[in-house]
């Protein structure tokens, strides 16, 4: 099929992401393909996501400038401690995401995308810019649980962020290289997958819990939870159904957590296996 007449993949991605309980149906939203801009697909989804990640720092700096008073970058505002940490943490996460995409990215994000689809998806991703806006503008609806200078809240956010980064990036790196080299393919049941069946999702959720804490606003957390329930949960359940075909599935499922690492096994690894002599590997 000539490239100019290929179905617009972004239409399928929109359905798969925003209507996961209806199942993946490539014929859905067919009328959208007749809209100008939906017939060609010069972009990939990864380009849209990567641009969004790389714009975190300039967008956040713009909001600090807009709402930070007469000398916004002196960082003397009440929200300054949380704002500085959020700027660094979310900005670094964006850079690490792009590095991950370049060196051990997910093939799903190479789906073709039209200019209109690029715009629609990029606009929807603006949800993830909420933390800084809610922190500095004080314009988000609902209640706040902090001002931004509380050390216990900033510390809790950092704990979630650091732990989340470890799980998210380490799990994705492990999965990428194991799938690239293991033949025949089988379940990954060691490393980060020894305690959780979805360590990558667990890490990403922790990262954004950290950002929500930095925002000092309940509405940010509610917005992120909505995404996790609508997008992450169906994807994890579909993955569970797919992996259950392997003979070692049940034994692995019995000793791991669906999302959160199984704490008894994790503590055993840390305080028993970690303190016992490790057998040397044979050449």
Tab-separated table of C-alpha atoms in Angstrom:
chain	number	residue	atom	x	y	z
A	1	UNK	CA	0.000	0.000	0.000
A	2	UNK	CA	1.510	3.396	-0.935
A	3	UNK	CA	2.512	5.500	2.027
A	4	UNK	CA	0.106	8.271	1.039
A	5	UNK	CA	-2.838	5.880	1.369
A	6	UNK	CA	-1.826	4.097	4.589
A	7	UNK	CA	-4.464	4.224	7.367
A	8	UNK	CA	-3.708	6.959	9.806
A	9	UNK	CA	-2.169	5.112	12.744
A	10	UNK	CA	-2.813	7.925	15.197
A	11	UNK	CA	-6.549	7.268	14.930
A	12	UNK	CA	-5.935	3.718	16.095
A	13	UNK	CA	-3.626	4.933	18.870
A	14	UNK	CA	-6.283	7.393	20.094
A	15	UNK	CA	-8.834	4.595	20.378
A	16	UNK	CA	-6.392	2.196	22.030
A	17	UNK	CA	-5.371	4.822	24.600
A	18	UNK	CA	-8.637	6.582	25.375
A	19	UNK	CA	-11.111	3.718	24.765
A	20	UNK	CA	-9.144	0.624	25.901
A	21	UNK	CA	-12.164	-1.269	27.250
A	22	UNK	CA	-13.745	-1.398	23.789
A	23	UNK	CA	-10.837	-3.355	22.363
A	24	UNK	CA	-8.470	-2.388	19.583
A	25	UNK	CA	-10.441	-1.948	16.365
A	26	UNK	CA	-8.483	-0.432	13.436
A	27	UNK	CA	-11.717	0.523	11.646
A	28	UNK	CA	-12.919	2.731	14.491
A	29	UNK	CA	-13.007	6.496	13.995
A	30	UNK	CA	-12.774	5.964	10.229
A	31	UNK	CA	-14.560	9.270	9.504
A	32	UNK	CA	-11.687	11.107	11.207
A	33	UNK	CA	-9.382	9.904	8.447
A	34	UNK	CA	-11.234	12.078	5.925
A	35	UNK	CA	-10.289	15.238	7.847
A	36	UNK	CA	-7.471	17.194	6.158
A	37	UNK	CA	-4.170	16.282	7.790
A	38	UNK	CA	-5.258	12.764	8.746
A	39	UNK	CA	-4.369	11.100	5.456
A	40	UNK	CA	-0.584	11.192	5.708
A	41	UNK	CA	1.645	10.143	8.581
A	42	UNK	CA	5.066	11.833	8.445
A	43	UNK	CA	5.639	11.638	12.208
A	44	UNK	CA	6.116	8.924	14.807
A	45	UNK	CA	4.464	8.930	18.212
A	46	UNK	CA	7.895	8.960	19.845
A	47	UNK	CA	8.677	12.342	18.264
A	48	UNK	CA	5.570	13.866	19.829
A	49	UNK	CA	6.356	12.407	23.256
A	50	UNK	CA	10.041	13.363	23.102
A	51	UNK	CA	9.241	16.962	22.154
A	52	UNK	CA	6.851	17.163	25.085
A	53	UNK	CA	9.541	15.859	27.453
A	54	UNK	CA	12.197	18.266	26.207
A	55	UNK	CA	9.872	21.259	26.621
A	56	UNK	CA	9.334	20.645	30.350
A	57	UNK	CA	12.143	23.001	31.445
A	58	UNK	CA	11.234	25.986	29.204
A	59	UNK	CA	7.513	25.612	30.023
A	60	UNK	CA	8.233	25.432	33.749
A	61	UNK	CA	10.595	28.422	33.596
A	62	UNK	CA	7.900	30.369	31.774
A	63	UNK	CA	5.380	29.699	34.510
A	64	UNK	CA	7.834	30.616	37.266
A	65	UNK	CA	8.518	33.862	35.396
A	66	UNK	CA	4.799	34.569	34.930
A	67	UNK	CA	3.744	33.883	38.519
A	68	UNK	CA	6.929	34.455	40.509
A	69	UNK	CA	6.552	38.152	41.243
A	70	UNK	CA	8.906	41.015	40.505
A	71	UNK	CA	12.094	38.929	40.782
A	72	UNK	CA	10.920	35.399	39.948
A	73	UNK	CA	14.316	33.731	39.640
A	74	UNK	CA	15.556	34.928	43.003
A	75	UNK	CA	13.410	32.058	44.338
A	76	UNK	CA	12.346	33.831	47.489
A	77	UNK	CA	8.681	32.834	47.149
A	78	UNK	CA	7.005	30.420	49.537
A	79	UNK	CA	6.789	27.857	46.751
A	80	UNK	CA	10.482	28.212	45.822
A	81	UNK	CA	11.858	24.996	47.430
A	82	UNK	CA	9.275	22.774	45.759
A	83	UNK	CA	9.526	24.724	42.481
A	84	UNK	CA	13.307	24.313	42.251
A	85	UNK	CA	13.158	20.593	42.993
A	86	UNK	CA	10.239	20.077	40.595
A	87	UNK	CA	12.037	21.989	37.831
A	88	UNK	CA	15.176	19.875	38.194
A	89	UNK	CA	13.418	16.551	38.752
A	90	UNK	CA	10.832	16.815	35.960
A	91	UNK	CA	13.359	18.347	33.556
A	92	UNK	CA	15.866	15.565	34.227
A	93	UNK	CA	13.162	12.930	33.838
A	94	UNK	CA	12.339	14.339	30.400
A	95	UNK	CA	15.974	14.166	29.275
A	96	UNK	CA	16.335	10.615	30.627
A	97	UNK	CA	13.136	9.593	28.807
A	98	UNK	CA	14.539	10.805	25.463
A	99	UNK	CA	17.844	9.018	26.157
A	100	UNK	CA	15.873	5.861	26.902
A	101	UNK	CA	13.908	6.219	23.674
A	102	UNK	CA	17.089	6.590	21.628
A	103	UNK	CA	18.999	3.673	23.171
A	104	UNK	CA	16.392	1.212	24.494
A	105	UNK	CA	13.035	2.581	23.444
A	106	UNK	CA	9.655	0.897	23.120
A	107	UNK	CA	8.748	-0.178	19.583
A	108	UNK	CA	5.118	0.871	20.182
A	109	UNK	CA	6.115	4.529	20.118
A	110	UNK	CA	7.271	4.190	16.501
A	111	UNK	CA	3.637	4.137	15.344
A	112	UNK	CA	3.008	6.550	12.472
A	113	UNK	CA	1.229	9.807	13.250
A	114	UNK	CA	-0.320	12.514	11.063
A	115	UNK	CA	0.190	16.258	11.672
A	116	UNK	CA	-3.310	16.491	13.144
A	117	UNK	CA	-2.672	13.445	15.317
A	118	UNK	CA	0.617	14.980	16.470
A	119	UNK	CA	-1.264	18.099	17.556
A	120	UNK	CA	-4.047	16.148	19.304
A	121	UNK	CA	-1.677	13.902	21.252
A	122	UNK	CA	0.735	16.716	22.129
A	123	UNK	CA	-2.162	18.795	23.451
A	124	UNK	CA	-3.412	15.893	25.572
A	125	UNK	CA	0.070	15.449	27.038
A	126	UNK	CA	-0.160	18.994	28.443
A	127	UNK	CA	-1.847	17.317	31.421
A	128	UNK	CA	1.644	16.372	32.594
A	129	UNK	CA	2.638	20.066	32.814
A	130	UNK	CA	0.074	20.576	35.592
A	131	UNK	CA	2.385	20.168	38.628
A	132	UNK	CA	4.316	23.402	38.199
A	133	UNK	CA	1.301	25.410	37.049
A	134	UNK	CA	-0.735	24.364	40.076
A	135	UNK	CA	2.179	25.047	42.400
A	136	UNK	CA	3.001	28.590	41.247
A	137	UNK	CA	-0.287	29.940	39.892
A	138	UNK	CA	-2.590	28.865	42.729
A	139	UNK	CA	-5.313	28.689	40.066
A	140	UNK	CA	-6.077	24.967	40.140
A	141	UNK	CA	-9.477	23.940	41.482
A	142	UNK	CA	-9.774	22.180	44.811
A	143	UNK	CA	-7.723	22.149	47.960
A	144	UNK	CA	-3.980	22.396	48.514
A	145	UNK	CA	-2.053	20.335	51.056
A	146	UNK	CA	1.016	22.566	51.199
A	147	UNK	CA	2.641	25.823	50.128
A	148	UNK	CA	5.896	24.479	48.729
A	149	UNK	CA	8.337	25.237	51.537
A	150	UNK	CA	7.520	22.243	53.784
A	151	UNK	CA	10.650	20.030	54.013
A	152	UNK	CA	8.669	16.896	54.866
A	153	UNK	CA	6.595	17.202	51.684
A	154	UNK	CA	9.572	17.992	49.470
A	155	UNK	CA	11.409	15.033	51.018
A	156	UNK	CA	8.465	12.703	50.415
A	157	UNK	CA	8.292	13.839	46.801
A	158	UNK	CA	12.016	13.219	46.343
A	159	UNK	CA	11.723	9.741	47.845
A	160	UNK	CA	8.980	8.788	45.381
A	161	UNK	CA	10.819	10.380	42.451
A	162	UNK	CA	14.199	8.731	43.106
A	163	UNK	CA	12.733	5.285	43.757
A	164	UNK	CA	10.472	5.647	40.729
A	165	UNK	CA	13.341	6.592	38.412
A	166	UNK	CA	15.278	3.522	39.502
A	167	UNK	CA	12.416	1.124	38.882
A	168	UNK	CA	11.202	2.723	35.659
A	169	UNK	CA	14.474	3.071	33.768
A	170	UNK	CA	16.189	-0.037	35.129
A	171	UNK	CA	13.166	-2.235	34.332
A	172	UNK	CA	12.819	-0.868	30.794
A	173	UNK	CA	16.537	-1.323	30.162
A	174	UNK	CA	16.451	-4.905	31.463
A	175	UNK	CA	13.363	-5.773	29.413
A	176	UNK	CA	14.799	-4.271	26.217
A	177	UNK	CA	18.097	-6.150	26.355
A	178	UNK	CA	16.646	-9.467	27.518
A	179	UNK	CA	14.058	-9.472	24.725
A	180	UNK	CA	16.734	-8.511	22.204
A	181	UNK	CA	19.069	-11.390	23.072
A	182	UNK	CA	17.108	-14.239	24.720
A	183	UNK	CA	16.144	-17.033	22.317
A	184	UNK	CA	13.685	-18.604	22.569
A	185	UNK	CA	11.800	-15.867	24.360
A	186	UNK	CA	10.436	-16.564	27.827
A	187	UNK	CA	9.150	-14.694	30.837
A	188	UNK	CA	11.554	-12.276	32.520
A	189	UNK	CA	11.413	-13.339	36.164
A	190	UNK	CA	14.687	-12.032	37.622
A	191	UNK	CA	16.149	-8.627	38.369
A	192	UNK	CA	13.447	-5.954	38.731
A	193	UNK	CA	10.868	-8.562	37.687
A	194	UNK	CA	11.675	-10.837	40.622
A	195	UNK	CA	9.298	-8.935	42.918
A	196	UNK	CA	6.865	-7.108	40.589
A	197	UNK	CA	5.267	-8.108	37.290
A	198	UNK	CA	5.047	-4.456	36.229
A	199	UNK	CA	8.115	-2.693	37.649
A	200	UNK	CA	8.246	-0.161	34.797
A	201	UNK	CA	4.690	1.007	35.430
A	202	UNK	CA	5.345	0.995	39.188
A	203	UNK	CA	8.324	3.274	38.673
A	204	UNK	CA	6.478	5.663	36.371
A	205	UNK	CA	3.590	5.949	38.816
A	206	UNK	CA	6.005	6.713	41.663
A	207	UNK	CA	7.696	9.402	39.571
A	208	UNK	CA	4.419	11.188	38.978
A	209	UNK	CA	3.332	10.741	42.585
A	210	UNK	CA	6.503	12.667	43.391
A	211	UNK	CA	5.570	15.423	40.929
A	212	UNK	CA	2.048	15.554	42.394
A	213	UNK	CA	3.503	16.002	45.878
A	214	UNK	CA	5.721	18.828	44.627
A	215	UNK	CA	2.618	20.501	43.160
A	216	UNK	CA	1.074	20.688	46.645
A	217	UNK	CA	-2.359	20.197	45.078
A	218	UNK	CA	-4.864	17.341	45.251
A	219	UNK	CA	-6.229	17.933	41.730
A	220	UNK	CA	-2.878	16.986	40.166
A	221	UNK	CA	-2.903	13.644	41.941
A	222	UNK	CA	-6.528	13.038	40.899
A	223	UNK	CA	-5.673	13.839	37.267
A	224	UNK	CA	-2.763	11.403	37.278
A	225	UNK	CA	-4.802	8.660	38.980
A	226	UNK	CA	-7.408	9.014	36.236
A	227	UNK	CA	-4.742	8.388	33.585
A	228	UNK	CA	-3.429	5.366	35.464
A	229	UNK	CA	-6.891	3.819	35.722
A	230	UNK	CA	-7.873	4.561	32.111
A	231	UNK	CA	-4.556	3.814	30.383
A	232	UNK	CA	-2.105	1.949	32.623
A	233	UNK	CA	-4.462	-0.558	34.249
A	234	UNK	CA	-5.955	-1.957	30.994
A	235	UNK	CA	-2.455	-2.231	29.512
A	236	UNK	CA	-1.195	-4.153	32.543
A	237	UNK	CA	-4.214	-6.474	32.521
A	238	UNK	CA	-3.741	-7.157	28.805
A	239	UNK	CA	-0.075	-7.949	29.434
A	240	UNK	CA	-1.042	-10.322	32.251
A	241	UNK	CA	-3.396	-12.187	29.910
A	242	UNK	CA	-0.679	-12.471	27.283
A	243	UNK	CA	2.017	-13.698	29.701
A	244	UNK	CA	-0.263	-16.284	31.291
A	245	UNK	CA	0.328	-18.607	28.321
A	246	UNK	CA	3.837	-19.439	29.573
A	247	UNK	CA	4.138	-22.577	31.762
A	248	UNK	CA	6.170	-20.738	34.424
A	249	UNK	CA	3.559	-17.977	34.713
A	250	UNK	CA	1.647	-19.268	37.747
A	251	UNK	CA	4.725	-19.864	39.897
A	252	UNK	CA	6.030	-16.403	39.040
A	253	UNK	CA	2.654	-14.758	39.713
A	254	UNK	CA	2.472	-16.444	43.133
A	255	UNK	CA	5.724	-14.888	44.313
A	256	UNK	CA	5.410	-11.386	42.809
A	257	UNK	CA	3.148	-8.365	43.125
A	258	UNK	CA	0.930	-7.222	40.268
A	259	UNK	CA	2.291	-3.672	40.517
A	260	UNK	CA	3.914	-3.019	43.892
A	261	UNK	CA	6.921	-5.296	44.572
A	262	UNK	CA	6.075	-8.214	46.869
A	263	UNK	CA	7.487	-6.910	50.136
A	264	UNK	CA	8.494	-10.217	51.850
A	265	UNK	CA	10.590	-11.242	48.838
A	266	UNK	CA	12.094	-7.761	48.512
A	267	UNK	CA	13.045	-7.613	52.198
A	268	UNK	CA	14.533	-11.115	52.002
A	269	UNK	CA	16.717	-10.045	49.089
A	270	UNK	CA	17.873	-6.906	50.881
A	271	UNK	CA	18.525	-8.209	54.390
A	272	UNK	CA	19.279	-11.898	53.837
A	273	UNK	CA	20.586	-12.461	50.302
A	274	UNK	CA	22.305	-9.069	50.353
A	275	UNK	CA	24.257	-9.909	53.528
A	276	UNK	CA	25.163	-13.532	52.732
A	277	UNK	CA	28.241	-14.526	50.690
A	278	UNK	CA	27.433	-14.603	46.993
A	279	UNK	CA	28.598	-17.666	45.029
A	280	UNK	CA	31.212	-16.840	42.406
A	281	UNK	CA	30.143	-17.261	38.786
A	282	UNK	CA	31.894	-19.964	36.831
A	283	UNK	CA	33.576	-19.062	33.541
